[in-house]
């Protein structure tokens, strides 16, 4: 069974940093692109970032470019999202997702999400 | 980065069909055959219903179908059932990014 488990969310002050992690199991991790997608309370889904199978290609939404960094550890089956210079508008549930078709955004498997709250 | 445009709401009675549109540009929906549709029930993670415009993942009922014409993709739900009531989001590959639609709340009357 495919499982994605996010961790690392919490309350952080504006300008602060947080590192989210997603532990994957139940599938061949090295065969899939991975994404982070976020959803503010009562709002729609917003794509944040993606990383290819070996970590050599990464892409970011304009709203987080230069502040967030996605990475993966294929030995540990984890994908991380380092978030710096956090703003109130980054407050959201962050989902880790596995892509079905290389980088296309056809996210077939999702974690339960981890809540990030940016507030003073 | 503009989101794809979806109607905020749609509705239909049980047994009827309803179609939800998703309009983008030639840089996303119109430029690639990588449109996906997701269903999200309150408090739950999204579920992939359609990928690559028309393909259904294993386990998704064939009542759900996808299509595309130019810069607009569509999701059709046939034979509406009560459990289909949910939020639906489209997404599209767009080169160096992925873009989502704003979401459509589907109500089963």
CSV table of C-alpha atoms in Angstrom, one decimal:
chain,number,residue,atom,x,y,z
A,1,UNK,CA,0.0,0.0,0.0
A,2,UNK,CA,1.3,3.4,-1.0
A,3,UNK,CA,1.8,5.7,2.0
A,4,UNK,CA,3.0,9.3,2.2
A,5,UNK,CA,3.3,10.8,5.7
A,6,UNK,CA,4.1,14.4,6.1
A,7,UNK,CA,5.7,15.9,9.2
A,8,UNK,CA,7.3,19.1,10.4
A,9,UNK,CA,4.4,21.5,10.3
A,10,UNK,CA,3.6,24.0,13.1
A,11,UNK,CA,3.5,27.6,14.2
A,12,UNK,CA,6.2,29.9,13.0
A,13,UNK,CA,6.7,33.7,13.1
A,14,UNK,CA,6.8,35.7,9.9
A,15,UNK,CA,10.4,35.6,8.5
A,16,UNK,CA,11.0,32.3,10.2
A,17,UNK,CA,11.9,28.9,8.7
A,18,UNK,CA,10.4,25.5,8.8
A,19,UNK,CA,11.4,22.2,7.2
A,20,UNK,CA,8.7,19.8,6.1
A,21,UNK,CA,9.4,16.1,5.4
A,22,UNK,CA,7.5,13.4,3.6
A,23,UNK,CA,8.2,9.7,4.3
A,24,UNK,CA,7.2,7.5,1.4
A,25,UNK,CA,6.6,3.7,1.4
A,26,UNK,CA,4.8,1.0,-0.6
A,27,UNK,CA,6.2,1.9,-4.0
A,28,UNK,CA,9.5,2.3,-5.9
A,29,UNK,CA,10.3,5.8,-4.7
A,30,UNK,CA,13.1,6.3,-7.2
A,31,UNK,CA,10.7,5.9,-10.1
A,32,UNK,CA,8.5,8.9,-9.4
A,33,UNK,CA,8.5,12.6,-9.5
A,34,UNK,CA,7.3,14.1,-6.2
A,35,UNK,CA,5.3,17.3,-5.6
A,36,UNK,CA,4.3,19.6,-2.7
A,37,UNK,CA,0.9,21.2,-3.0
A,38,UNK,CA,-0.7,23.5,-0.5
A,39,UNK,CA,-4.2,24.6,0.5
A,40,UNK,CA,-5.1,27.5,2.6
A,41,UNK,CA,-8.2,27.2,4.8
A,42,UNK,CA,-11.3,27.4,2.7
A,43,UNK,CA,-9.3,27.9,-0.5
A,44,UNK,CA,-8.2,25.9,-3.5
A,45,UNK,CA,-5.2,23.8,-4.2
A,46,UNK,CA,-2.0,25.6,-5.1
A,47,UNK,CA,1.0,23.8,-6.6
A,48,UNK,CA,4.2,24.6,-4.8
A,49,UNK,CA,7.1,22.6,-6.1
A,50,UNK,CA,8.2,19.3,-7.8
A,51,UNK,CA,11.4,17.2,-8.0
A,52,UNK,CA,12.3,14.6,-10.5
A,53,UNK,CA,13.3,11.0,-9.7
A,54,UNK,CA,17.0,11.6,-8.9
A,55,UNK,CA,16.7,15.1,-7.6
A,56,UNK,CA,18.5,16.8,-10.5
A,57,UNK,CA,15.5,18.8,-11.7
A,58,UNK,CA,13.4,21.0,-9.4
A,59,UNK,CA,10.7,23.6,-10.2
A,60,UNK,CA,8.9,26.1,-8.0
A,61,UNK,CA,5.8,28.3,-8.1
A,62,UNK,CA,6.6,32.0,-8.5
A,63,UNK,CA,5.1,32.6,-5.1
A,64,UNK,CA,7.8,30.6,-3.3
A,65,UNK,CA,10.8,30.8,-5.7
A,66,UNK,CA,13.9,31.9,-3.9
A,67,UNK,CA,12.4,31.1,-0.5
A,68,UNK,CA,11.6,27.4,-0.6
A,69,UNK,CA,13.9,24.5,-1.6
A,70,UNK,CA,12.7,21.0,-2.4
A,71,UNK,CA,15.0,18.0,-2.0
A,72,UNK,CA,14.9,14.2,-1.8
A,73,UNK,CA,16.9,11.4,-0.2
A,74,UNK,CA,16.4,8.3,-2.2
A,75,UNK,CA,18.2,6.2,0.4
A,76,UNK,CA,15.7,7.1,3.0
A,77,UNK,CA,12.6,7.5,0.7
A,78,UNK,CA,12.0,11.0,1.8
A,79,UNK,CA,11.2,14.3,0.2
A,80,UNK,CA,11.7,17.6,2.1
A,81,UNK,CA,10.6,21.2,1.6
A,82,UNK,CA,12.8,23.8,3.3
A,83,UNK,CA,10.8,26.9,3.8
A,84,UNK,CA,12.6,30.2,4.6
A,85,UNK,CA,11.4,33.8,4.9
A,86,UNK,CA,7.9,32.6,5.7
A,87,UNK,CA,5.0,35.0,5.2
A,88,UNK,CA,1.4,35.0,6.5
A,89,UNK,CA,0.2,34.0,3.0
A,90,UNK,CA,2.2,30.7,3.3
A,91,UNK,CA,-0.2,29.5,6.0
A,92,UNK,CA,-1.8,26.4,4.6
A,93,UNK,CA,-2.0,22.6,4.8
A,94,UNK,CA,0.9,21.3,2.8
A,95,UNK,CA,0.5,18.0,1.0
A,96,UNK,CA,3.2,15.7,-0.4
A,97,UNK,CA,2.1,13.9,-3.6
A,98,UNK,CA,3.4,11.2,-5.9
A,99,UNK,CA,3.2,11.8,-9.6
A,100,UNK,CA,1.8,9.2,-11.9
A,101,UNK,CA,3.3,10.6,-15.1
A,102,UNK,CA,6.7,12.2,-14.8
A,103,UNK,CA,6.3,15.8,-13.6
A,104,UNK,CA,2.9,16.2,-15.2
A,105,UNK,CA,1.1,16.9,-12.0
A,106,UNK,CA,-1.1,13.8,-12.2
A,107,UNK,CA,-0.7,13.3,-8.5
A,108,UNK,CA,-2.1,9.8,-7.8
A,109,UNK,CA,-1.2,9.5,-4.2
A,110,UNK,CA,-1.4,12.1,-1.4
A,111,UNK,CA,-0.4,12.3,2.2
A,112,UNK,CA,-2.7,13.5,4.9
A,113,UNK,CA,-1.2,16.9,4.9
A,114,UNK,CA,0.7,19.0,7.6
A,115,UNK,CA,-0.5,22.4,8.7
A,116,UNK,CA,1.9,25.3,8.6
A,117,UNK,CA,0.7,28.5,10.4
A,118,UNK,CA,2.7,31.7,10.0
A,119,UNK,CA,1.7,34.2,12.6
A,120,UNK,CA,3.2,36.4,15.3
B,1,UNK,CA,1.1,32.7,-12.6
B,2,UNK,CA,-2.7,32.6,-13.3
B,3,UNK,CA,-4.8,29.8,-12.1
B,4,UNK,CA,-6.9,27.9,-14.6
B,5,UNK,CA,-10.5,29.1,-14.7
B,6,UNK,CA,-13.3,26.9,-13.4
B,7,UNK,CA,-16.9,27.8,-12.6
B,8,UNK,CA,-17.3,28.1,-8.8
B,9,UNK,CA,-20.3,25.8,-8.7
B,10,UNK,CA,-22.2,23.1,-10.6
B,11,UNK,CA,-25.1,21.0,-9.8
B,12,UNK,CA,-27.3,18.2,-11.0
B,13,UNK,CA,-29.9,15.7,-9.8
B,14,UNK,CA,-29.1,12.0,-9.1
B,15,UNK,CA,-28.8,10.1,-12.4
B,16,UNK,CA,-28.1,13.2,-14.5
B,17,UNK,CA,-24.9,14.3,-16.1
B,18,UNK,CA,-22.9,17.4,-15.3
B,19,UNK,CA,-19.9,18.9,-17.0
B,20,UNK,CA,-17.3,21.1,-15.4
B,21,UNK,CA,-15.0,23.2,-17.6
B,22,UNK,CA,-11.4,24.3,-17.0
B,23,UNK,CA,-10.0,27.1,-19.2
B,24,UNK,CA,-6.4,27.9,-19.6
B,25,UNK,CA,-4.1,29.1,-22.3
B,26,UNK,CA,-1.9,27.7,-25.0
B,27,UNK,CA,0.9,27.6,-22.5
B,28,UNK,CA,-0.8,25.1,-20.3
B,29,UNK,CA,-4.1,23.3,-21.1
B,30,UNK,CA,-3.9,23.9,-24.9
B,31,UNK,CA,-0.2,23.2,-25.2
B,32,UNK,CA,0.0,19.8,-23.5
B,33,UNK,CA,-2.1,16.6,-23.1
B,34,UNK,CA,-1.5,16.6,-19.3
B,35,UNK,CA,-4.7,17.8,-17.8
B,36,UNK,CA,-5.7,16.1,-14.5
B,37,UNK,CA,-8.9,16.3,-12.4
B,38,UNK,CA,-9.1,15.8,-8.7
B,39,UNK,CA,-12.0,15.2,-6.3
B,40,UNK,CA,-11.8,16.5,-2.8
B,41,UNK,CA,-14.3,15.8,0.0
B,42,UNK,CA,-14.3,18.1,3.0
B,43,UNK,CA,-11.4,17.5,5.3
B,44,UNK,CA,-9.8,14.9,3.0
B,45,UNK,CA,-6.9,14.8,0.7
B,46,UNK,CA,-7.6,15.2,-3.1
B,47,UNK,CA,-8.1,12.1,-5.2
B,48,UNK,CA,-7.0,11.8,-8.8
B,49,UNK,CA,-10.0,11.1,-11.0
B,50,UNK,CA,-8.6,11.8,-14.5
B,51,UNK,CA,-5.1,12.2,-15.9
B,52,UNK,CA,-3.6,12.8,-19.3
B,53,UNK,CA,-6.9,14.5,-20.3
B,54,UNK,CA,-8.9,11.3,-20.7
B,55,UNK,CA,-7.4,8.5,-18.7
B,56,UNK,CA,-8.9,7.0,-15.5
B,57,UNK,CA,-6.7,5.6,-12.7
B,58,UNK,CA,-7.6,2.1,-11.6
B,59,UNK,CA,-10.6,2.2,-9.3
B,60,UNK,CA,-12.2,5.3,-10.6
B,61,UNK,CA,-15.7,4.6,-12.0
B,62,UNK,CA,-16.3,5.0,-15.7
B,63,UNK,CA,-19.0,7.6,-14.9
B,64,UNK,CA,-16.1,10.0,-14.8
B,65,UNK,CA,-14.7,11.1,-18.2
B,66,UNK,CA,-12.4,13.8,-19.4
B,67,UNK,CA,-11.9,15.7,-22.7
B,68,UNK,CA,-10.2,18.7,-24.1
B,69,UNK,CA,-10.8,21.2,-27.0
B,70,UNK,CA,-8.3,23.9,-27.6
B,71,UNK,CA,-7.5,25.7,-24.3
B,72,UNK,CA,-10.5,24.2,-22.4
B,73,UNK,CA,-10.7,20.9,-20.7
B,74,UNK,CA,-13.8,19.3,-19.3
B,75,UNK,CA,-14.8,16.7,-16.7
B,76,UNK,CA,-18.1,15.0,-17.2
B,77,UNK,CA,-19.8,13.0,-14.4
B,78,UNK,CA,-22.6,10.8,-15.7
B,79,UNK,CA,-25.2,9.1,-13.6
B,80,UNK,CA,-24.7,11.5,-10.7
B,81,UNK,CA,-24.6,9.9,-7.2
B,82,UNK,CA,-24.9,11.5,-3.8
B,83,UNK,CA,-21.2,10.6,-3.1
B,84,UNK,CA,-20.1,12.7,-6.1
B,85,UNK,CA,-20.9,15.8,-4.2
B,86,UNK,CA,-17.4,17.3,-3.6
B,87,UNK,CA,-15.0,20.0,-4.8
B,88,UNK,CA,-13.3,19.3,-8.1
B,89,UNK,CA,-10.0,20.8,-9.3
B,90,UNK,CA,-8.3,20.6,-12.7
B,91,UNK,CA,-4.6,20.9,-13.1
B,92,UNK,CA,-2.3,21.2,-16.1
B,93,UNK,CA,1.3,20.7,-16.9
B,94,UNK,CA,2.8,24.0,-18.0
B,95,UNK,CA,6.4,23.3,-18.8
B,96,UNK,CA,8.5,24.3,-15.8
B,97,UNK,CA,5.4,24.4,-13.5
B,98,UNK,CA,2.0,22.9,-12.7
B,99,UNK,CA,-1.1,25.1,-12.5
B,100,UNK,CA,-4.4,24.3,-10.7
B,101,UNK,CA,-7.9,25.6,-11.3
B,102,UNK,CA,-9.7,27.5,-8.6
B,103,UNK,CA,-12.1,24.6,-8.0
B,104,UNK,CA,-15.7,23.8,-8.6
B,105,UNK,CA,-18.2,22.8,-5.9
B,106,UNK,CA,-20.4,20.1,-7.3
B,107,UNK,CA,-23.8,19.8,-5.6
B,108,UNK,CA,-26.0,16.8,-6.0
B,109,UNK,CA,-29.6,18.1,-5.7
